[in-house]
XYZ file of C-alpha atoms in Angstrom:
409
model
C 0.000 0.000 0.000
C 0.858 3.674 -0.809
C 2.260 5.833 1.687
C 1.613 8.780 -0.056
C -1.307 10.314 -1.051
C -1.053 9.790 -5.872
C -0.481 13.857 -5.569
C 2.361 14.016 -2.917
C 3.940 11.448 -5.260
C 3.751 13.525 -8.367
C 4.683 16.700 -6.808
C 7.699 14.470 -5.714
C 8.729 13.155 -9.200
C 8.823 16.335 -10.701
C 10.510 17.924 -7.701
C 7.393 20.224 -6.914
C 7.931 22.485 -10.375
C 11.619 23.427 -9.670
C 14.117 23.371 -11.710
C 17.929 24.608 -11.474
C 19.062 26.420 -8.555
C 15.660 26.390 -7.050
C 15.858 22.647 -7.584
C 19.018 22.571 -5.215
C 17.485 24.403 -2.679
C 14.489 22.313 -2.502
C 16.851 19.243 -2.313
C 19.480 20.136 -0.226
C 19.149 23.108 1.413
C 15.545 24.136 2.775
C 12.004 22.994 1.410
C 10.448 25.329 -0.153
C 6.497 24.982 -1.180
C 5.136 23.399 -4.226
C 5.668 26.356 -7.064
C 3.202 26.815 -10.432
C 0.246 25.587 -8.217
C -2.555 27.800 -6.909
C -2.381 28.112 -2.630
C -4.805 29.470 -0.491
C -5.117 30.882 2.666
C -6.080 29.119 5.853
C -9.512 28.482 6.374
C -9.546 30.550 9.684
C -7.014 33.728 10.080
C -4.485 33.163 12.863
C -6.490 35.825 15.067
C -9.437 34.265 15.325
C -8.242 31.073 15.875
C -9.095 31.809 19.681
C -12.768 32.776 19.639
C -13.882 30.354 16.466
C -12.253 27.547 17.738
C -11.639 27.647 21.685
C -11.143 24.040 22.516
C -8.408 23.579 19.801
C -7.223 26.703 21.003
C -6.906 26.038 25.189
C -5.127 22.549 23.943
C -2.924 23.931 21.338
C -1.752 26.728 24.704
C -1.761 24.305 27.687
C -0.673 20.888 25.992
C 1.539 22.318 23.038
C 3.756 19.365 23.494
C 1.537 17.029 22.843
C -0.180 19.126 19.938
C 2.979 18.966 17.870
C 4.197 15.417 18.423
C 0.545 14.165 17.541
C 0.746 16.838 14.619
C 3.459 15.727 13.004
C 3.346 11.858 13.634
C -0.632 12.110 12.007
C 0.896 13.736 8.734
C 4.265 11.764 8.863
C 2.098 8.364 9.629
C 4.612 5.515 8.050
C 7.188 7.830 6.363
C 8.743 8.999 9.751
C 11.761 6.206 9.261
C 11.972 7.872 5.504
C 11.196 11.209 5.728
C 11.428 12.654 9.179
C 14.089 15.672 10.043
C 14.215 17.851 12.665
C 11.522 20.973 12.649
C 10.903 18.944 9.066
C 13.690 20.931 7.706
C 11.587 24.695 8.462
C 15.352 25.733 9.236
C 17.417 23.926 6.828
C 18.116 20.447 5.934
C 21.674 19.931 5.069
C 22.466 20.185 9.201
C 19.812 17.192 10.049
C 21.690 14.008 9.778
C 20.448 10.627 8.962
C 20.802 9.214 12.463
C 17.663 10.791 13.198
C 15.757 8.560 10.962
C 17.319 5.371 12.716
C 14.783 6.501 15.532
C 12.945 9.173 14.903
C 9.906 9.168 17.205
C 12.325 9.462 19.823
C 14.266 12.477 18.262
C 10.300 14.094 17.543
C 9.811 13.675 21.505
C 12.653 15.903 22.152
C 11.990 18.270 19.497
C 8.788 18.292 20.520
C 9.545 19.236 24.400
C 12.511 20.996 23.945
C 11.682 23.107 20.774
C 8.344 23.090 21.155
C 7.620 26.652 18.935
C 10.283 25.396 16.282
C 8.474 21.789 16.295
C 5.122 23.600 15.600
C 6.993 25.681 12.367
C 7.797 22.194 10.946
C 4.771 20.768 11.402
C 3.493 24.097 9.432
C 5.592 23.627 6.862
C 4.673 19.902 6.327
C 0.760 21.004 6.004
C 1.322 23.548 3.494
C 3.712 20.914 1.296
C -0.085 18.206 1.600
C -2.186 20.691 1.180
C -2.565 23.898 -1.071
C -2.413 26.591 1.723
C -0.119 29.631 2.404
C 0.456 32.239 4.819
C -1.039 35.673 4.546
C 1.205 39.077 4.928
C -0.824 39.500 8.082
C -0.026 36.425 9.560
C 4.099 36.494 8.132
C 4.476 39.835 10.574
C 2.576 37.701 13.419
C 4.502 35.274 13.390
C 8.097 37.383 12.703
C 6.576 39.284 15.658
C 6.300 36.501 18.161
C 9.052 34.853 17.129
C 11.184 37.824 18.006
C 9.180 38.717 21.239
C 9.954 35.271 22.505
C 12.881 35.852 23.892
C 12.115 38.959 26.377
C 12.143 36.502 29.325
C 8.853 35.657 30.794
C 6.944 38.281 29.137
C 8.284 36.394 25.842
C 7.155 32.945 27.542
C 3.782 33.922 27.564
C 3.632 35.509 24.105
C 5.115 31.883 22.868
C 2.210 29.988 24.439
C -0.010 32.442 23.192
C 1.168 31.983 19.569
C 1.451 28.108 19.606
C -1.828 27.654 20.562
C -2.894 30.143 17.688
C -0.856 28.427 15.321
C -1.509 24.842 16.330
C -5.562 25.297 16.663
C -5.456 26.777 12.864
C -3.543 23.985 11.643
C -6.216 21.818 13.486
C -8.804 23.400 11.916
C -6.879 22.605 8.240
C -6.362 19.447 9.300
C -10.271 18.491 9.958
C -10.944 20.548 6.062
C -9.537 18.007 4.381
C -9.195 14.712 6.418
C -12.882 15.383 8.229
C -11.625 14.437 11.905
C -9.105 15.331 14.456
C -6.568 13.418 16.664
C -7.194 15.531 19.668
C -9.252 12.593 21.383
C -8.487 11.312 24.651
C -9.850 7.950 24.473
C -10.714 7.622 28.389
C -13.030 5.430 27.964
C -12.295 2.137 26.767
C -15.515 -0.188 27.194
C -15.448 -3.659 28.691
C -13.233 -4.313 29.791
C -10.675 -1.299 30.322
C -13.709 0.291 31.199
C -13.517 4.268 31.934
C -10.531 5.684 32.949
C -11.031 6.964 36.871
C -12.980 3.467 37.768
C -10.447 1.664 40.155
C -12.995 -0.223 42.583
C -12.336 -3.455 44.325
C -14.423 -5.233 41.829
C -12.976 -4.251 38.704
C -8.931 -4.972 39.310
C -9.355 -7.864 36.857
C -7.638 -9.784 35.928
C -4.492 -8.201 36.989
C -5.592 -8.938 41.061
C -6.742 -12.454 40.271
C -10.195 -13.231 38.128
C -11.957 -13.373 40.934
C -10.164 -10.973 42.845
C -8.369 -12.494 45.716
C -5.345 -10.844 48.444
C -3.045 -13.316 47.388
C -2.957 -12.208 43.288
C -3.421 -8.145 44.740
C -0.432 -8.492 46.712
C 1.779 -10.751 43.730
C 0.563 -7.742 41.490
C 1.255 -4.408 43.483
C 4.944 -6.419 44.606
C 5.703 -6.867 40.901
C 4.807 -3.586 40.148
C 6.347 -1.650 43.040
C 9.840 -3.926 43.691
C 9.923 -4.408 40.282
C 8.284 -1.956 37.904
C 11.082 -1.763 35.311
C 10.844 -5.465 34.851
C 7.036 -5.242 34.627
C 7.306 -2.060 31.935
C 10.074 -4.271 30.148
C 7.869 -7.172 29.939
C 4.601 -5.204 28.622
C 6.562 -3.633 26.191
C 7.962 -6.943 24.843
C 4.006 -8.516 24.885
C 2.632 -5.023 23.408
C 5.028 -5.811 20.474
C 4.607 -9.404 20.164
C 8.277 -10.511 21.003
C 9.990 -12.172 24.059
C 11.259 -10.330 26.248
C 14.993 -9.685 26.701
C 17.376 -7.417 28.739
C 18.822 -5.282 26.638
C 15.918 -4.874 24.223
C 13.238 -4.256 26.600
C 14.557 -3.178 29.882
C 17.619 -1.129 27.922
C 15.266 2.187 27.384
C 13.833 2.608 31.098
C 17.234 2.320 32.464
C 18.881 4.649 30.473
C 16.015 6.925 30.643
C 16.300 6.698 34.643
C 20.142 7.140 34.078
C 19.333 10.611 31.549
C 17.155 11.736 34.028
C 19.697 11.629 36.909
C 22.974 12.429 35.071
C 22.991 12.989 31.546
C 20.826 15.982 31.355
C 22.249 18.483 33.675
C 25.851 16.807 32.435
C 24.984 17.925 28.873
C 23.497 21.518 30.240
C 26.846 21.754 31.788
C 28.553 21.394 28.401
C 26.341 23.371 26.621
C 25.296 26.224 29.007
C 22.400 27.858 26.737
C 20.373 24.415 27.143
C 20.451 25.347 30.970
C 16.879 26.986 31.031
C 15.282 23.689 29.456
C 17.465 21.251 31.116
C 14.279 19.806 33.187
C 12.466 18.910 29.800
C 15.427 17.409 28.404
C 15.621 15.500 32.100
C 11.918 13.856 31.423
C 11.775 13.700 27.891
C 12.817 9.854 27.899
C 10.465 8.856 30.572
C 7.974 11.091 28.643
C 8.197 9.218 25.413
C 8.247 5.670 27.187
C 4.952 7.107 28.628
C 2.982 7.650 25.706
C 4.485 4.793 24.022
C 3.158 2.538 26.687
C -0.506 4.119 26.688
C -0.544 4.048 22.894
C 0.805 0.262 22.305
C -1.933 -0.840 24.957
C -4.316 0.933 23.403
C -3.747 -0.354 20.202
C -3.691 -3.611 21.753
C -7.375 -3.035 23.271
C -8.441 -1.843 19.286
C -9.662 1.578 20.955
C -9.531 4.510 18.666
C -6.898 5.077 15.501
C -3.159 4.402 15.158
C -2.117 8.128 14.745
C -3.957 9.852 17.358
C -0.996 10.209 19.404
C -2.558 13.308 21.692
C -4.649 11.604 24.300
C -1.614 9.214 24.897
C 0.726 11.106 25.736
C -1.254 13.355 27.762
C -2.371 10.893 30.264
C 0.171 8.915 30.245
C 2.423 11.544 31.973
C 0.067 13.739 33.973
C 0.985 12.606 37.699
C -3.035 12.657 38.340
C -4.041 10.607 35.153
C -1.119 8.307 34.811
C -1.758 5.699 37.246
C -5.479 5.054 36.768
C -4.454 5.051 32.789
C -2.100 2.425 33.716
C -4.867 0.451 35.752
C -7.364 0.981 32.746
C -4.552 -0.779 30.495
C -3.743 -3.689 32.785
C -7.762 -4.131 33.066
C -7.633 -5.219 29.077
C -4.375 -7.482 29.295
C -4.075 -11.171 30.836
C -1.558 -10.733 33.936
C 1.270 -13.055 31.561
C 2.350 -9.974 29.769
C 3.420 -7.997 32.572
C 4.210 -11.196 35.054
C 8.465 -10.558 34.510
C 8.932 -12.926 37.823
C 6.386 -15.804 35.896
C 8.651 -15.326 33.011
C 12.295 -15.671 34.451
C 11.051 -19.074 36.436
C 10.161 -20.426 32.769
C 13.780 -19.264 31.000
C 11.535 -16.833 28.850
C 13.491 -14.244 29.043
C 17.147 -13.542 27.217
C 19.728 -11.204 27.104
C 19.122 -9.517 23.851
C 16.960 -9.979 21.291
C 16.779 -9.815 17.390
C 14.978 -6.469 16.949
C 14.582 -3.391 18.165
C 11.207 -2.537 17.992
C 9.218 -0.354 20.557
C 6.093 0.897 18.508
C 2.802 -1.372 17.502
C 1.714 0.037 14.379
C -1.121 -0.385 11.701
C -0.524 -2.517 9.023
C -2.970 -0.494 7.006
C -1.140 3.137 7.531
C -3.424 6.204 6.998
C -2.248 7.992 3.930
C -3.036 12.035 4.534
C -4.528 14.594 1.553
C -5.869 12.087 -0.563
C -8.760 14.051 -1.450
C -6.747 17.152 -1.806
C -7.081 19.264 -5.230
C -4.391 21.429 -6.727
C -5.018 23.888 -9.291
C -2.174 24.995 -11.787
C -1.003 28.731 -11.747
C -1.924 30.480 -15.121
C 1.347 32.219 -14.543
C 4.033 30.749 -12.723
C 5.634 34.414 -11.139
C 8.345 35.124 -8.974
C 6.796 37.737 -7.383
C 3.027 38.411 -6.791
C 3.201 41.565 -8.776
C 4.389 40.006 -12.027
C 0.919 38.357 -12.499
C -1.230 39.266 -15.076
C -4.151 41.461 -14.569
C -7.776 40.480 -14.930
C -9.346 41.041 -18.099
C -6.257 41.633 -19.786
C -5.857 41.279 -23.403
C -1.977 39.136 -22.837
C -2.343 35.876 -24.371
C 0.872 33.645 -24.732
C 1.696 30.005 -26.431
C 3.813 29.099 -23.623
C 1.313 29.793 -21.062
C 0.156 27.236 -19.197
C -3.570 26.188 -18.921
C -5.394 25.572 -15.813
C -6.387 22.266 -15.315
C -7.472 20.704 -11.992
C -5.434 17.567 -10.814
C -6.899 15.345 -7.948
C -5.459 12.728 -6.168
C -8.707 10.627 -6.104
């Protein structure tokens, strides 16, 4: 199956209308938008993103994070081992090695905590390369404005939330145009039987307390999950990916997230003294991404929502107040075998490394974005907006292109 949506792919093959040095650029240097094709503007102007759409809005300010990982992972989908870069080359490309592509959802959590604003200009950039949008002079001095405002301390802080939420609810909003739904779901409640999310009662701990529930299985459970919760989270993420579980594979990532959360981070905000003021989100952003990976893999597991809404998951699965009864909703939907590590050892089940590295249950049918996107041709491919012709006018020329309509149905 396709990847791509039949227009990304011939925008692709004939390198989006460039040729020569704008070719280079496109290719090497910085991505610049499809050219000879008719854009738009957004479907709601950056300043009224806040009154026309207020719950996009209050999640695009408060959860930001979350908004631009889930952003970029629903319009990446499949390609992110192909096609991911860092900001999605907004700021260049030639600087963005290919090591981020050897694991790149972990390289879009960082981006996505630590450069949150700069995460939120590639995910811009990515929309307006799917779809036929492009920013109006109004909204170019906005965003020069903020950008620049940004850094007058906390004053700037707030301006910066202020913006991404503008920015991320509007790209919402584009998103939902074309695709007719949005990822900003939750998914707290689950059904039989995960059940809803804040539903912890004594008689509905199955079967992870013993089906019925019974002291003896409560008390094997909350020891294997407080002595030994690494081992637990090592085993579940070796069932939630169908593979046995091993050492280095499986338990690897939570120990040297616990050992980047005590050391490495302030050791690399040593070396690098301007990552000082974010060293606390570089400190979590492991155990952050382990987080969401866990809530998403179960909840793939349980067949509860879609693959790519990424929002909900990572959202409960690190606020302090949501994360344990998320965690409790999960084990509610699993037989007790794929977290029992202790069950596991006694068998020999368990090895010291495995044959793959693989930390993410995905769809095997991957959701291909702007399918149903149409692209007109410009009558006059121009440089600049005043070298188009007027309206009316009598100029007629052989070499002028015709305007046809291509879809991608």
């Amino acid at each position: 199956m396709s990847i791509k949506s039949p227009k990304q792919e011939e925008l692709e093959e004939t390198d989006y209308g460039y040729t020569g040095p704008k070719k280079f650029i496109h290719e090497k240097v910085l991505s610049l938008p499809p050219d000879k094709w008719v854009r738009n503007p957004w479907d709601i102007h950056i300043c009224t993103t806040c009154f026309k759409k207020p719950a996009y809005y209050c999640a695009g300010c408060c959860c930001s994070c979350c908004f631009a990982f889930y952003q970029r992972k629903a319009l990446l989908g499949d390609r992110m081992e192909k096609e991911y870069m860092f900001c999605q080359g907004a700021y260049g490309k030639c600087w963005c090695t290919s090591c981020c592509r050897m694991c790149p959802h972990f390289c879009l959590f960082f981006e996505s905590f630590c450069c949150t604003s700069c995460s939120i200009s590639g995910n811009r950039k990515e929309i307006q390369k799917i779809y036929p949008v492009f920013n109006s002079w109004t909204e170019c001095c906005i965003l020069w404005t903020g950008t620049i405002l940004s850094f007058l301390g906390y004053f700037g802080a707030i301006i910066t939330i202020l913006t991404n939420g503008c920015l991320n609810s509007q790209q919402e909003n584009e998103w939902i145009k074309y695709e007719s739904k949005t990822g900003l779901l939750p998914y707290c409640d689950w059904k039989d039987p995960g059940d809803k999310l804040c539903n912890c009662t004594a008689n509905n701990c199955q079967p992870c307390c013993g089906d019925p529930c019974n002291f003896g299985s409560a008390l094997y459970c909350f020891v294997c999950w407080t002595c030994g919760g690494v081992c637990s989270l090592a085993k579940l993420l070796a069932f939630e990916n169908d593979q046995q579980c091993s050492f280095v594979n499986h338990c690897g990532p939570y120990l040297l997230a616990g050992l980047w959360y005590i050391i490495g981070a302030g050791l690399f905000s040593a070396l690098i003294p301007c990552l000082l003021p974010i060293s606390p989100c570089l400190a979590y952003v492991p155990c952050c991404a382990l987080n969401g990976i866990q809530r998403h893999n179960l909840r793939y597991k349980a067949k509860i929502g879609r693959d790519q809404d990424w929002f909900g998951d990572i959202l409960i699965g690190n606020i302090p107040c949501t994360a344990p009864c998320g965690m409790c909703q999960a084990l509610r939907t699993i037989p007790v075998e794929s977290w029992d590590w202790l069950g596991a050892c006694q068998k020999g089940e368990v090895s010291c490394m495995g044959d793959e590295f693989k930390y993410i249950a995905t769809s095997s049918e991957p959701y291909v974005p702007g399918q149903t996107v149409t692209w007109e041709s410009q009558p006059i491919p121009p440089l600049l907006p005043c070298m188009k012709g007027e309206e009316g006018s009598d100029e007629t020329s052989d070499d002028k292109p015709k305007k046809k309509k291509v879809t991608s149905d």
